[in-house]
Amino acid sequence: MKHFLFTSIAIFLFSIYYAQDQNWGQFTGNFQGDFQYYVQDSLIDAPSVPERFLMNSFANFNYSAGKFSAGFRYEGYLNTMLGFPNAGNINDGVGIPYRWAGFAADNFEITVGSFYEQFGNGLTLRTYEQKLLGIDNALDGIRIKFNPTSGIYLKGLVGKQRYYWEKGAGIVRGIDGEFHLNDIINKWKDNSLRLILGGSFVSKYQKDDNPIYVLPENIGAGAGRIAINYKGFNINSEYSYKINDPSADNNYIYKSGQALLINATYSQKGFGVLLGTKWVDNMSFRSERDAGLTDLSINQLPEITRNHVYSLTAYYPYATQPTGEWGMQAEVFYNFKRKTPIGGKYGTNVSVNYSRVQGITKTPINDTTPIGLAGTSGYTNTFFSIGDSLYFQDINLEINKRWGKNLKMLLMYQNLKYNYDILRGTNEKLIVNAHVAVIDLTYKFKSTIALRGEFQALFTDEDKGDWALATLEFNIPKWFINISDNWNYGNSNPDKRVHYFNTGVGYTSGASRIQLSYGRQREGITCVGGVCRAVPASNGVFLTISSTF
Amino acid sequence: MVFVNQHLKNMRNIILLVVITIFCNSILGQDIPSIQIKDLTGKPANIQELVQNDGKPVILTFWATWCKPCIKELEAFNENFFDWQDETGVKIIAVSIDEARSISRVAPFVNGKSWEFDVYTDENSELKRAMNVNDPPFLFILNGEGKVVYQHSSYMEGDENHTYEILKKIVAGLPIE
């Protein structure tokens, strides 16, 4: 840890020294602290917390002066809040796990230290941070970006990934090129057909110290992508391939992996449509073979389902199954213009979304070897084969309408099918079929004084049965108060028909925000950007403070 | 002992420099970093060039298709956009931080809403990070010289009135508190 601190101070000293010729440069940053005091609550199975009080916090400090920039992030988990990855208390502590310095000239850029990067859609490489999920797989190493001529963008990197306060065992090397043909070929400059081609190659190295198997030490993954744009049409597609990569994720089979992603959209003012499909087979890619959960992922396989925001529409969220899945999504957006029969005085905005995910077909390699047996080539299959097993389906309709000057309304209906066994790793032969309805109303008393009421209901015969949720939120300039109750009234066990009552107050001034809440939090799954974490039930006082400077 | 004193002196100088740096920033306003984002056709654009607006103010705001308050903020901006533009010449740049999962939704979503201002994407949150944004919605207002003169986190009903007041102050050459 000391080492990090000294590096950071050295970076800072250098920046300030350099800054003297550059009008002092610029110093910016942000801070966030989340604090929770836990109360034991056996009714909702909220675990007892020996420390009683837990904290997650971070602060970024960035410095830039002309072509030079540098920064670091302090993080503190004393101790890590419940529901964040922290097996064996690996995440507890304070330190500076993220620090970097960079130099950018007109057509090239060098970064040393920690960095985040994404190649294409991320099928071969994506490092990122998501504080809400406790994910940070930043690379620590060197990255070079080079833009030799207009329309050509090249990147190269080498590094090791962050693993809590340490680094993963594997070394990650990658190159990526993106070619915007309309900027490269002079004749195409003003063409309304725009074409972008791209490709990437990523390889990881990890020593083979496995006593049972002879494992490949260098594993490569490559991807090619194309984006076509013509007037309102957009097609974006990427295919990636990975050589055999025996790991804990695939039960140590010697089988290559593949992934395909296609998204096509058309839109013009007032109308938009999206069609997408995805096929994934054995594409988990981590810089350490035995890593699990959200640790040390090199790539990211995005979900092809809608990312819901209302609590009960997101109660059964989907997560990509990297061992194999096929999915599709279709969505239509339409704006009924004002002063039409459906549009009314202010216009009506509607969207319909449908998505479905199934397994893929896998055939045993011979009559005696079961599918996925460790140490074998696992199974065989054909490209884009679709299996019978339903993983997930979501049909939803959203209507946004304004009634008069002061009242706005959002209506939403959702029907979903959720394969509990596949998505939660259980064996109960359970497919949850649920209907969800949401009404969200905002009434303005004055231009800056408003009351919002949010009413949600989830109906299902499976799992924990029916839920209802009501929230009221009142805001005046800079302040809000809210009160909310989430009631599991349909639980088949009458003792578990619990109310999750919660109330809070918040204050915002410019770029600073403080929010205090008290009450029960339901057990559930929080998903951001396609990755989920399980959040245990809790009861207590929660405080969050954030600021940007 | 001499070494320790020297060390303390150095530390004092460093602290002094940092304080001066922050002080200078607060007077001059923050510059926008040089980061590439993409338009809705996938064409890269440097944010430093995008915020050029002939000496008139610019609103730079971070949002996502899955962020309800962000959408409310942008709906409010859209309702006022032409009036604000007539009065202050403001340019609105809405930067979506949607990731690979939902980035394809951005163009049909924006058109489906009939939004009139410019929308860009920051797929791996590079600009968001460089500008120290915690969570969306997060708003920056830039003056005619392209310096950040105001930042605001979150959106509540009526916040757009305050945004409008600041735009008018910038145009009138009045100081922003």
XYZ file of C-alpha atoms in Angstrom:
726
model
C 0.000 0.000 0.000
C 2.875 2.324 0.850
C 4.196 1.776 -2.610
C 0.947 3.096 -4.134
C 0.970 6.089 -1.887
C 4.506 7.033 -2.878
C 3.755 6.562 -6.565
C 0.717 8.789 -6.230
C 2.612 11.483 -4.425
C 5.374 11.256 -7.024
C 2.828 11.639 -9.819
C 1.354 14.601 -8.064
C 4.701 16.254 -7.416
C 5.616 15.848 -11.028
C 2.302 17.260 -12.211
C 2.588 20.282 -10.026
C 6.163 20.848 -11.119
C 5.152 20.508 -14.755
C 2.174 22.742 -14.160
C 4.321 25.751 -13.472
C 4.799 26.313 -17.198
C 1.146 25.664 -17.929
C -0.827 28.204 -15.964
C -0.915 25.881 -12.992
C -2.964 23.315 -14.803
C -6.227 22.089 -13.476
C -7.154 20.079 -10.451
C -10.518 18.290 -10.283
C -12.083 15.349 -8.521
C -15.055 13.811 -6.825
C -16.021 12.049 -3.652
C -18.661 9.615 -2.532
C -19.263 8.065 0.848
C -21.968 5.487 1.641
C -22.549 4.649 5.268
C -24.994 2.226 6.796
C -25.902 1.448 10.374
C -27.401 -2.042 10.488
C -30.205 -3.226 12.718
C -30.786 -6.940 13.057
C -34.191 -7.960 11.712
C -34.976 -11.658 11.791
C -38.346 -11.224 10.087
C -36.700 -10.316 6.776
C -33.587 -12.482 7.392
C -31.353 -9.424 7.645
C -28.068 -10.852 8.934
C -26.452 -9.548 12.060
C -23.488 -7.276 11.330
C -20.783 -7.526 14.018
C -19.390 -4.057 13.206
C -22.953 -2.605 13.155
C -21.664 0.215 10.957
C -20.162 -0.252 7.485
C -18.785 2.162 4.912
C -17.892 2.214 1.210
C -16.154 5.353 -0.001
C -13.926 6.713 -2.713
C -12.398 9.965 -3.904
C -10.861 10.690 -7.300
C -8.193 13.349 -7.768
C -7.359 14.303 -11.330
C -4.799 16.749 -12.514
C -4.258 18.018 -16.049
C -1.899 20.539 -17.539
C -1.753 20.881 -21.299
C -0.890 17.531 -22.782
C -0.118 15.932 -19.443
C -2.638 14.459 -17.038
C -2.510 12.249 -13.969
C -4.734 11.053 -11.194
C -5.420 8.628 -8.455
C -8.349 7.218 -6.523
C -8.476 6.650 -2.814
C -10.898 3.921 -1.739
C -11.984 2.938 1.733
C -14.111 0.000 2.850
C -14.367 -0.069 6.645
C -15.709 -2.580 6.412
C -17.308 -3.420 3.078
C -21.078 -2.923 3.057
C -23.279 -6.010 2.819
C -23.982 -7.315 -0.655
C -20.705 -6.230 -2.252
C -18.164 -8.850 -3.318
C -16.065 -9.486 -0.222
C -15.462 -13.222 0.182
C -13.044 -13.815 3.050
C -12.973 -10.042 3.770
C -10.805 -9.611 0.679
C -12.240 -6.181 -0.069
C -11.936 -4.624 3.388
C -9.348 -1.910 3.918
C -8.190 1.461 2.642
C -5.695 2.388 -0.019
C -4.951 3.792 -3.442
C -5.582 0.948 -5.886
C -5.933 3.205 -8.917
C -3.336 5.721 -10.139
C -2.243 6.760 -13.570
C -0.421 9.309 -15.664
C -0.861 10.089 -19.320
C 0.479 12.146 -22.150
C -1.620 13.051 -25.178
C -0.248 14.632 -28.356
C -2.243 15.425 -31.498
C -2.376 11.893 -32.823
C -1.187 9.657 -30.029
C -1.793 9.088 -26.369
C 0.143 7.105 -23.771
C -1.245 5.998 -20.421
C 0.797 4.290 -17.736
C -0.696 2.855 -14.568
C -4.370 2.006 -14.172
C -6.788 2.394 -17.070
C -10.146 1.268 -18.435
C -10.579 0.211 -22.030
C -13.153 -1.305 -24.336
C -12.610 -2.888 -27.752
C -15.719 -2.743 -29.964
C -18.740 -4.009 -28.055
C -16.511 -5.548 -25.413
C -16.756 -9.176 -26.613
C -12.968 -9.557 -26.416
C -12.046 -6.828 -23.934
C -13.770 -4.478 -21.575
C -12.356 -3.169 -18.332
C -14.567 -0.861 -16.302
C -15.669 0.119 -12.842
C -19.150 -0.030 -11.448
C -19.237 1.116 -7.873
C -22.845 0.004 -7.392
C -21.799 -3.570 -8.048
C -18.357 -3.440 -6.480
C -16.754 -4.182 -9.831
C -13.406 -2.775 -10.867
C -11.322 -4.830 -13.283
C -9.005 -1.975 -14.340
C -5.818 -2.949 -16.114
C -2.536 -1.831 -14.629
C 0.101 -1.479 -17.322
C 0.644 0.546 -20.462
C -1.750 1.639 -23.159
C -0.984 3.447 -26.388
C -3.576 4.992 -28.694
C -2.492 6.067 -32.160
C -4.434 7.920 -34.819
C -2.020 7.815 -37.814
C -4.385 9.436 -40.253
C -7.961 10.636 -40.334
C -10.353 7.721 -39.841
C -7.845 5.211 -38.442
C -7.819 4.533 -34.696
C -5.332 2.042 -33.254
C -4.894 0.907 -29.667
C -2.475 -1.426 -27.956
C -2.196 -2.440 -24.314
C -0.462 -4.721 -21.850
C -1.416 -5.085 -18.224
C -2.592 -7.069 -15.260
C -6.096 -6.748 -13.898
C -7.116 -5.386 -10.558
C -8.233 -8.035 -8.062
C -9.516 -6.112 -5.016
C -6.270 -4.721 -3.502
C -4.038 -7.041 -5.527
C -3.558 -8.006 -9.182
C -4.774 -11.138 -10.950
C -2.216 -13.760 -11.961
C -2.671 -13.436 -15.720
C -1.120 -10.922 -18.111
C -3.468 -9.391 -20.674
C -2.200 -8.153 -24.059
C -4.453 -6.614 -26.697
C -4.609 -4.648 -29.947
C -7.558 -3.004 -31.618
C -8.065 -1.148 -34.868
C -11.060 0.817 -36.094
C -11.323 2.103 -39.665
C -13.854 4.746 -40.640
C -13.851 4.217 -44.384
C -15.628 7.473 -45.250
C -12.801 9.428 -43.622
C -10.090 7.273 -45.190
C -11.339 7.118 -48.782
C -11.630 10.632 -50.147
C -14.314 9.782 -52.693
C -16.608 8.511 -49.923
C -16.322 11.592 -47.787
C -19.819 12.925 -48.451
C -21.448 9.588 -49.084
C -24.613 9.052 -47.063
C -23.628 5.414 -46.669
C -21.115 5.308 -43.790
C -19.023 2.254 -43.088
C -16.853 1.409 -40.077
C -14.742 -1.747 -39.854
C -12.913 -2.898 -36.783
C -10.945 -5.782 -35.390
C -9.269 -6.762 -32.170
C -7.033 -9.461 -30.766
C -6.569 -10.136 -27.066
C -4.352 -12.721 -25.472
C -3.809 -13.684 -21.858
C -0.949 -15.565 -20.298
C -1.183 -17.581 -17.108
C 1.335 -20.205 -16.032
C 0.048 -23.779 -15.973
C 0.432 -25.075 -12.432
C -2.499 -27.472 -12.523
C -1.597 -30.917 -11.112
C -4.237 -32.805 -13.165
C -4.488 -31.185 -16.597
C -2.042 -29.829 -19.121
C -3.489 -26.390 -19.717
C -2.839 -23.864 -22.473
C -0.842 -20.954 -21.033
C -1.455 -18.440 -23.816
C -5.064 -18.005 -24.839
C -6.097 -15.765 -27.706
C -9.448 -14.252 -28.623
C -10.139 -12.283 -31.781
C -13.102 -10.280 -33.019
C -14.234 -8.489 -36.159
C -16.934 -5.850 -36.323
C -18.808 -3.750 -38.824
C -21.072 -0.745 -38.500
C -23.159 0.475 -41.413
C -25.087 3.703 -41.347
C -27.392 4.864 -44.101
C -29.659 7.828 -43.399
C -31.836 6.581 -40.504
C -30.572 2.990 -40.671
C -27.841 1.615 -38.411
C -26.443 -1.901 -38.318
C -23.846 -2.834 -35.757
C -22.433 -6.333 -35.642
C -19.513 -8.106 -34.004
C -18.309 -11.695 -34.047
C -15.654 -13.053 -31.733
C -13.811 -16.338 -31.369
C -11.678 -17.649 -28.532
C -9.452 -20.721 -28.581
C -9.982 -23.451 -25.989
C -9.687 -22.003 -22.505
C -10.307 -24.577 -19.754
C -11.459 -22.735 -16.636
C -13.639 -23.016 -13.569
C -16.425 -21.307 -15.569
C -16.655 -24.076 -18.189
C -15.647 -26.961 -15.895
C -12.235 -27.300 -17.522
C -13.296 -28.346 -21.011
C -10.980 -27.928 -24.006
C -13.436 -26.210 -26.300
C -13.262 -22.983 -28.275
C -15.797 -20.212 -27.684
C -17.800 -17.954 -29.983
C -20.099 -14.977 -29.709
C -22.136 -13.033 -32.237
C -23.990 -9.779 -31.675
C -26.157 -7.969 -34.241
C -28.195 -4.835 -33.621
C -30.139 -3.051 -36.348
C -32.078 0.160 -35.864
C -34.090 2.563 -37.935
C -35.259 5.904 -36.679
C -36.600 9.259 -37.758
C -38.171 12.079 -35.729
C -41.059 10.594 -33.788
C -40.328 6.942 -34.592
C -37.656 4.385 -33.809
C -37.295 0.633 -34.099
C -34.628 -1.754 -32.807
C -34.003 -5.398 -33.729
C -31.217 -7.374 -32.179
C -29.922 -10.882 -31.750
C -27.093 -12.553 -29.911
C -25.546 -15.997 -29.747
C -22.966 -17.004 -27.158
C -21.107 -20.276 -26.649
C -18.436 -20.831 -23.997
C -17.227 -17.207 -24.068
C -16.312 -16.512 -20.482
C -12.837 -14.920 -20.610
C -10.971 -14.142 -17.395
C -7.347 -13.381 -16.648
C -7.288 -16.118 -13.997
C -8.706 -19.596 -14.711
C -10.198 -20.155 -11.298
C -11.720 -16.716 -10.846
C -15.462 -16.589 -10.292
C -18.315 -14.173 -9.626
C -17.507 -10.775 -11.103
C -13.739 -11.114 -10.644
C -11.074 -10.611 -13.336
C -13.332 -10.646 -16.404
C -11.469 -9.563 -19.519
C -14.525 -9.333 -21.755
C -18.173 -8.496 -21.301
C -21.129 -10.131 -23.014
C -23.970 -7.638 -22.970
C -27.543 -8.719 -22.201
C -30.054 -8.439 -24.985
C -32.977 -7.634 -22.719
C -34.331 -4.314 -21.526
C -32.653 -2.775 -18.496
C -35.597 -1.975 -16.221
C -35.563 0.763 -13.616
C -38.746 0.347 -11.607
C -38.153 -1.833 -8.610
C -40.733 -4.528 -9.381
C -40.072 -4.618 -13.144
C -36.431 -5.268 -12.231
C -37.235 -7.827 -9.538
C -36.442 -10.747 -11.854
C -33.495 -9.393 -13.866
C -31.699 -11.248 -16.604
C -27.944 -11.926 -16.633
C -25.969 -13.267 -19.611
C -25.103 -16.970 -19.409
C -21.576 -17.040 -20.874
C -21.583 -20.846 -21.165
C -24.227 -20.619 -23.895
C -27.347 -18.704 -24.870
C -29.292 -17.324 -27.791
C -31.346 -14.170 -27.488
C -33.322 -11.659 -29.493
C -34.898 -8.296 -28.840
C -37.342 -6.051 -30.702
C -38.479 -2.611 -29.653
C -40.610 0.124 -31.197
C -40.719 3.745 -30.035
C -43.447 6.064 -31.269
C -44.426 9.607 -30.497
C -48.081 10.474 -31.202
C -47.922 14.139 -32.124
C -49.730 16.785 -30.134
C -53.196 17.770 -31.360
C -53.956 14.300 -32.770
C -56.656 11.971 -31.316
C -54.156 9.790 -29.395
C -51.534 12.493 -28.923
C -53.961 14.853 -27.183
C -52.872 18.370 -26.290
C -49.254 17.535 -25.422
C -48.431 14.378 -27.412
C -48.210 10.775 -26.219
C -45.048 8.706 -26.162
C -45.244 4.925 -26.451
C -42.730 2.089 -26.555
C -43.165 -1.676 -26.861
C -40.312 -4.048 -26.105
C -40.000 -7.800 -26.511
C -37.039 -10.003 -25.686
C -36.488 -13.732 -25.411
C -33.465 -15.798 -24.399
C -33.051 -19.554 -24.813
C -30.281 -22.075 -24.345
C -28.183 -23.415 -27.213
C -28.004 -27.046 -28.374
C -25.066 -29.082 -27.128
C -24.368 -32.647 -28.345
C -22.235 -35.136 -26.414
C -18.873 -35.883 -28.051
C -19.646 -39.642 -27.858
C -22.080 -42.073 -26.229
C -20.097 -42.546 -23.053
C -19.024 -38.985 -22.240
C -21.552 -36.667 -20.624
C -21.798 -33.082 -21.858
C -19.249 -30.781 -20.274
C -17.088 -33.471 -18.649
C -13.882 -31.913 -17.305
C -10.735 -32.705 -19.269
C -12.619 -33.472 -22.521
C -13.589 -31.229 -25.410
C -16.934 -30.872 -23.641
C -19.541 -31.118 -26.381
C -20.112 -30.301 -30.030
C -22.592 -27.888 -31.547
C -23.314 -25.950 -34.704
C -23.024 -22.197 -34.976
C -26.209 -20.307 -34.056
C -28.008 -23.437 -32.863
C -30.961 -22.595 -30.635
C -31.955 -24.904 -27.780
C -35.451 -25.611 -26.447
C -34.911 -24.403 -22.924
C -36.418 -20.973 -22.220
C -34.201 -18.809 -20.011
C -36.079 -15.536 -20.051
C -38.830 -13.642 -21.818
C -39.999 -10.084 -21.309
C -42.844 -8.226 -23.023
C -43.380 -4.678 -21.890
C -45.339 -1.621 -22.885
C -44.668 1.921 -21.688
C -46.871 4.979 -22.199
C -45.846 8.509 -21.274
C -48.527 11.166 -21.293
C -49.127 14.622 -19.934
C -52.543 15.627 -18.647
C -52.797 19.385 -18.595
C -50.089 21.756 -17.464
C -49.305 20.187 -14.114
C -49.842 16.426 -14.324
C -47.544 13.892 -15.998
C -48.152 10.168 -16.115
C -46.199 7.047 -16.950
C -47.946 3.694 -17.355
C -46.144 0.435 -17.745
C -47.130 -3.181 -18.137
C -44.737 -6.116 -18.166
C -45.140 -9.849 -18.577
C -42.093 -11.951 -17.913
C -41.006 -15.532 -17.770
C -37.918 -16.186 -15.686
C -36.080 -19.490 -15.523
C -35.248 -19.531 -11.840
C -33.015 -22.614 -11.970
C -30.766 -21.307 -14.750
C -30.568 -17.733 -13.485
C -30.255 -18.395 -9.754
C -28.471 -21.743 -9.905
C -31.230 -23.672 -8.111
C -32.829 -26.996 -8.978
C -36.517 -26.441 -8.312
C -37.803 -26.769 -11.889
C -39.222 -23.307 -11.488
C -40.195 -20.866 -14.216
C -41.632 -17.712 -12.736
C -44.435 -16.175 -14.782
C -45.162 -12.655 -13.585
C -47.294 -9.671 -14.557
C -46.165 -6.255 -13.416
C -48.003 -2.925 -13.593
C -46.589 0.521 -12.838
C -48.239 3.939 -12.582
C -45.968 6.900 -12.003
C -47.669 10.285 -11.542
C -46.044 13.663 -11.046
C -48.114 16.665 -10.033
C -46.602 20.144 -10.000
C -48.048 22.568 -7.462
C -45.690 25.271 -8.656
C -42.905 25.076 -11.198
C -40.426 23.882 -8.551
C -42.739 22.163 -6.063
C -43.959 18.715 -7.035
C -45.388 15.500 -5.633
C -44.631 12.192 -7.275
C -46.548 9.001 -6.608
C -45.296 5.667 -7.822
C -47.521 2.582 -7.578
C -46.320 -0.849 -8.644
C -47.746 -4.343 -8.408
C -46.265 -7.709 -9.290
C -48.533 -10.731 -9.661
C -47.191 -14.273 -9.716
C -48.160 -17.692 -8.365
C -44.517 -18.739 -8.071
C -41.574 -17.877 -5.832
C -42.620 -15.343 -3.169
C -45.974 -14.544 -4.728
C -47.471 -11.067 -5.173
C -45.881 -7.755 -4.277
C -47.196 -4.199 -4.076
C -45.152 -1.046 -3.805
C -46.148 2.562 -3.200
C -43.801 5.544 -3.037
C -44.547 9.192 -2.432
C -41.884 11.796 -3.084
C -42.247 15.495 -2.456
C -39.743 18.021 -3.729
C -39.110 21.693 -3.245
C -35.987 23.457 -4.597
C -32.875 21.556 -3.405
C -34.817 19.258 -1.015
C -36.857 16.093 -1.294
C -38.515 13.726 1.145
C -39.864 10.316 0.306
C -41.775 7.529 1.941
C -42.224 4.082 0.540
C -43.731 0.707 1.378
C -43.046 -2.527 -0.444
C -45.405 -5.276 0.690
C -45.100 -8.974 -0.060
C -48.836 -9.463 0.526
C -49.098 -12.578 -1.645
C -46.457 -14.704 0.071
C -47.767 -18.249 0.549
C -46.377 -18.189 4.080
C -48.549 -15.690 6.037
C -45.622 -14.984 8.410
C -43.549 -13.714 5.496
C -46.099 -11.167 4.279
C -43.718 -8.429 5.290
C -43.841 -4.656 4.816
C -40.557 -3.097 3.723
C -41.095 0.401 4.957
C -38.562 3.053 4.047
C -38.325 6.819 4.381
C -35.704 9.339 3.393
C -34.686 12.945 2.904
C -32.208 14.422 0.450
C -30.522 17.743 -0.208
C -28.715 18.825 -3.367
C -26.644 21.936 -3.804
C -24.841 22.277 -7.119
C -22.628 19.248 -7.553
C -23.007 18.020 -3.980
C -25.699 15.731 -2.666
C -26.562 14.251 0.686
C -29.259 11.684 1.337
C -30.376 10.008 4.517
C -32.822 7.128 4.691
C -34.154 4.728 7.249
C -35.964 1.448 6.933
C -35.949 -1.997 5.453
C -34.359 -2.955 2.180
C -35.668 -5.974 0.368
C -33.411 -8.839 -0.583
C -32.894 -8.721 -4.312
C -30.593 -8.431 -7.245
C -29.113 -5.138 -8.374
C -28.006 -5.014 -11.989
C -26.122 -2.274 -13.740
C -24.854 -2.436 -17.295
C -25.560 -6.107 -17.602
C -23.885 -7.345 -14.440
C -25.794 -8.231 -11.305
C -25.092 -8.731 -7.637
C -27.274 -10.203 -4.957
C -28.191 -7.738 -2.233
C -29.172 -9.244 1.123
C -32.089 -7.865 3.092
C -31.146 -5.164 5.570
C -32.656 -2.815 8.062
C -31.094 0.368 9.348
C -29.984 3.901 8.622
C -28.316 4.702 5.329
C -26.419 7.875 4.513
C -24.823 8.823 1.203
C -22.784 11.927 0.446
C -21.334 12.784 -2.934
C -19.604 15.760 -4.424
C -17.743 16.790 -7.560
C -15.107 19.510 -7.443
C 16.758 17.154 11.775
C 17.752 19.362 8.872
C 16.373 16.729 6.544
C 13.085 16.589 8.445
C 12.729 20.348 8.343
C 13.447 20.373 4.649
C 10.874 17.657 4.199
C 8.241 19.607 6.084
C 9.070 22.686 4.068
C 8.600 20.743 0.852
C 5.291 19.418 2.086
C 4.225 22.953 2.928
C 5.144 24.099 -0.564
C 3.191 21.258 -2.113
C 0.100 22.059 -0.079
C 0.467 25.699 -1.003
C 0.702 24.854 -4.686
C -2.360 22.641 -4.543
C -4.323 25.362 -2.773
C -3.240 27.909 -5.372
C -4.194 25.491 -8.129
C -7.683 25.021 -6.704
C -7.995 28.760 -6.191
C -6.998 29.485 -9.801
C -9.499 26.933 -11.022
C -12.304 28.457 -9.064
C -11.604 31.848 -10.609
C -11.004 30.773 -14.171
C -13.529 27.945 -14.395
C -12.726 24.422 -15.402
C -11.655 23.461 -18.898
C -13.199 20.532 -20.722
C -10.781 17.593 -21.162
C -9.805 16.363 -24.623
C -11.812 13.132 -24.938
C -13.387 11.418 -27.938
C -17.058 10.557 -27.763
C -19.235 9.313 -30.645
C -22.261 10.652 -32.442
C -25.269 8.406 -33.052
C -23.776 7.082 -36.301
C -20.582 5.983 -34.511
C -18.457 8.874 -35.785
C -15.882 10.061 -33.203
C -15.900 13.673 -32.096
C -13.724 15.494 -29.593
C -15.735 17.081 -26.799
C -13.425 20.121 -26.817
C -14.537 20.865 -30.375
C -18.192 20.083 -29.682
C -18.448 22.665 -26.905
C -17.414 25.499 -29.235
C -20.501 27.667 -29.650
C -19.405 31.094 -30.969
C -19.163 32.690 -27.549
C -22.563 31.432 -26.425
C -23.323 29.102 -23.493
C -23.367 25.299 -23.684
C -25.207 22.740 -21.568
C -23.350 19.436 -21.264
C -25.394 16.801 -19.478
C -24.845 13.098 -18.777
C -27.789 10.693 -19.073
C -28.760 7.094 -19.880
C -31.826 5.385 -21.372
C -32.294 3.533 -18.039
C -32.204 6.705 -15.911
C -35.695 8.125 -15.218
C -34.678 11.498 -13.733
C -32.300 11.983 -16.690
C -35.168 11.518 -19.117
C -37.311 13.961 -17.132
C -34.525 16.525 -17.258
C -34.077 16.113 -21.005
C -37.857 16.268 -21.615
C -37.866 19.566 -19.717
C -34.920 20.848 -21.780
C -36.629 19.760 -24.984
C -39.813 21.661 -24.095
C -37.786 24.835 -23.596
C -35.071 24.247 -26.171
C -36.220 26.594 -28.943
C -37.111 29.403 -26.515
C -33.745 29.107 -24.765
C -31.953 28.976 -28.080
C -33.669 32.146 -29.317
C -32.852 33.996 -26.120
C -29.375 32.746 -25.264
C -28.063 30.843 -28.304
C -27.454 27.824 -26.042
C -26.255 24.518 -27.433
C -27.311 21.348 -25.579
C -25.063 18.280 -25.690
C -26.602 15.213 -24.033
C -24.004 12.497 -23.508
C -25.412 9.006 -23.033
C -23.400 6.652 -20.833
C -25.391 3.619 -22.028
C -23.164 0.558 -22.312
C -23.057 -2.195 -24.961
C -26.342 -3.615 -23.619
C -28.405 -0.543 -24.374
C -26.242 1.638 -26.634
C -28.171 0.503 -29.729
C -31.350 1.776 -28.054
C -30.058 5.341 -27.892
C -30.774 6.469 -31.483
C -34.318 5.010 -31.758
C -35.058 6.169 -28.202
C -33.979 9.755 -28.868
C -35.862 9.916 -32.161
C -38.874 8.208 -30.585
C -38.944 11.097 -28.092
C -38.493 13.662 -30.880
C -35.678 15.378 -28.981
C -34.217 18.302 -30.880
C -30.784 18.719 -29.258
C -27.513 16.887 -29.961
C -26.957 13.445 -28.442
C -23.623 11.616 -28.200
C -22.461 8.369 -26.595
C -19.651 7.745 -24.093
C -19.754 3.954 -24.133
C -17.059 3.119 -21.587
C -17.651 6.277 -19.497
C -14.318 7.832 -20.425
C -15.650 11.390 -20.529
C -17.844 10.762 -17.481
C -14.752 9.713 -15.537
C -12.590 12.567 -16.816
C -15.268 15.031 -15.663
C -15.646 13.343 -12.247
C -19.321 12.590 -12.676
C -20.672 10.325 -9.936
C -24.111 9.321 -11.179
C -26.368 10.632 -13.912
C -28.094 12.984 -14.360
C -25.181 15.355 -14.042
C -25.148 18.758 -15.674
C -22.395 21.216 -16.614
C -22.988 24.714 -17.916
C -20.184 26.291 -19.921
C -19.775 29.977 -20.611
C -18.925 31.489 -24.002
C -15.224 30.728 -23.496
C -15.950 27.032 -23.016
C -15.229 27.090 -19.254
C -17.412 25.250 -16.770
C -19.159 27.864 -14.638
C -21.797 25.648 -13.016
C -22.275 21.946 -12.198
C -25.314 20.186 -10.853
C -26.023 16.665 -9.706
C -29.485 14.987 -9.957
C -32.719 16.401 -11.353
C -35.838 17.499 -9.539
C -38.958 19.077 -11.017
C -38.302 22.696 -11.853
C -34.483 22.516 -11.857
C -34.625 23.674 -15.481
C -35.746 27.121 -14.257
C -32.444 27.511 -12.450
C -30.571 26.317 -15.545
C -32.362 28.988 -17.558
C -31.474 31.689 -15.016
C -27.795 30.767 -15.303
C -27.922 30.833 -19.097
C -29.403 34.342 -18.970
C -26.700 35.477 -16.543
C -23.971 34.165 -18.824
C -25.411 36.019 -21.800
C -25.766 39.209 -19.741
C -22.177 38.853 -18.516
C -23.246 38.609 -14.855
C -21.301 36.524 -12.334
C -22.563 32.999 -11.467
C -22.659 32.315 -7.731
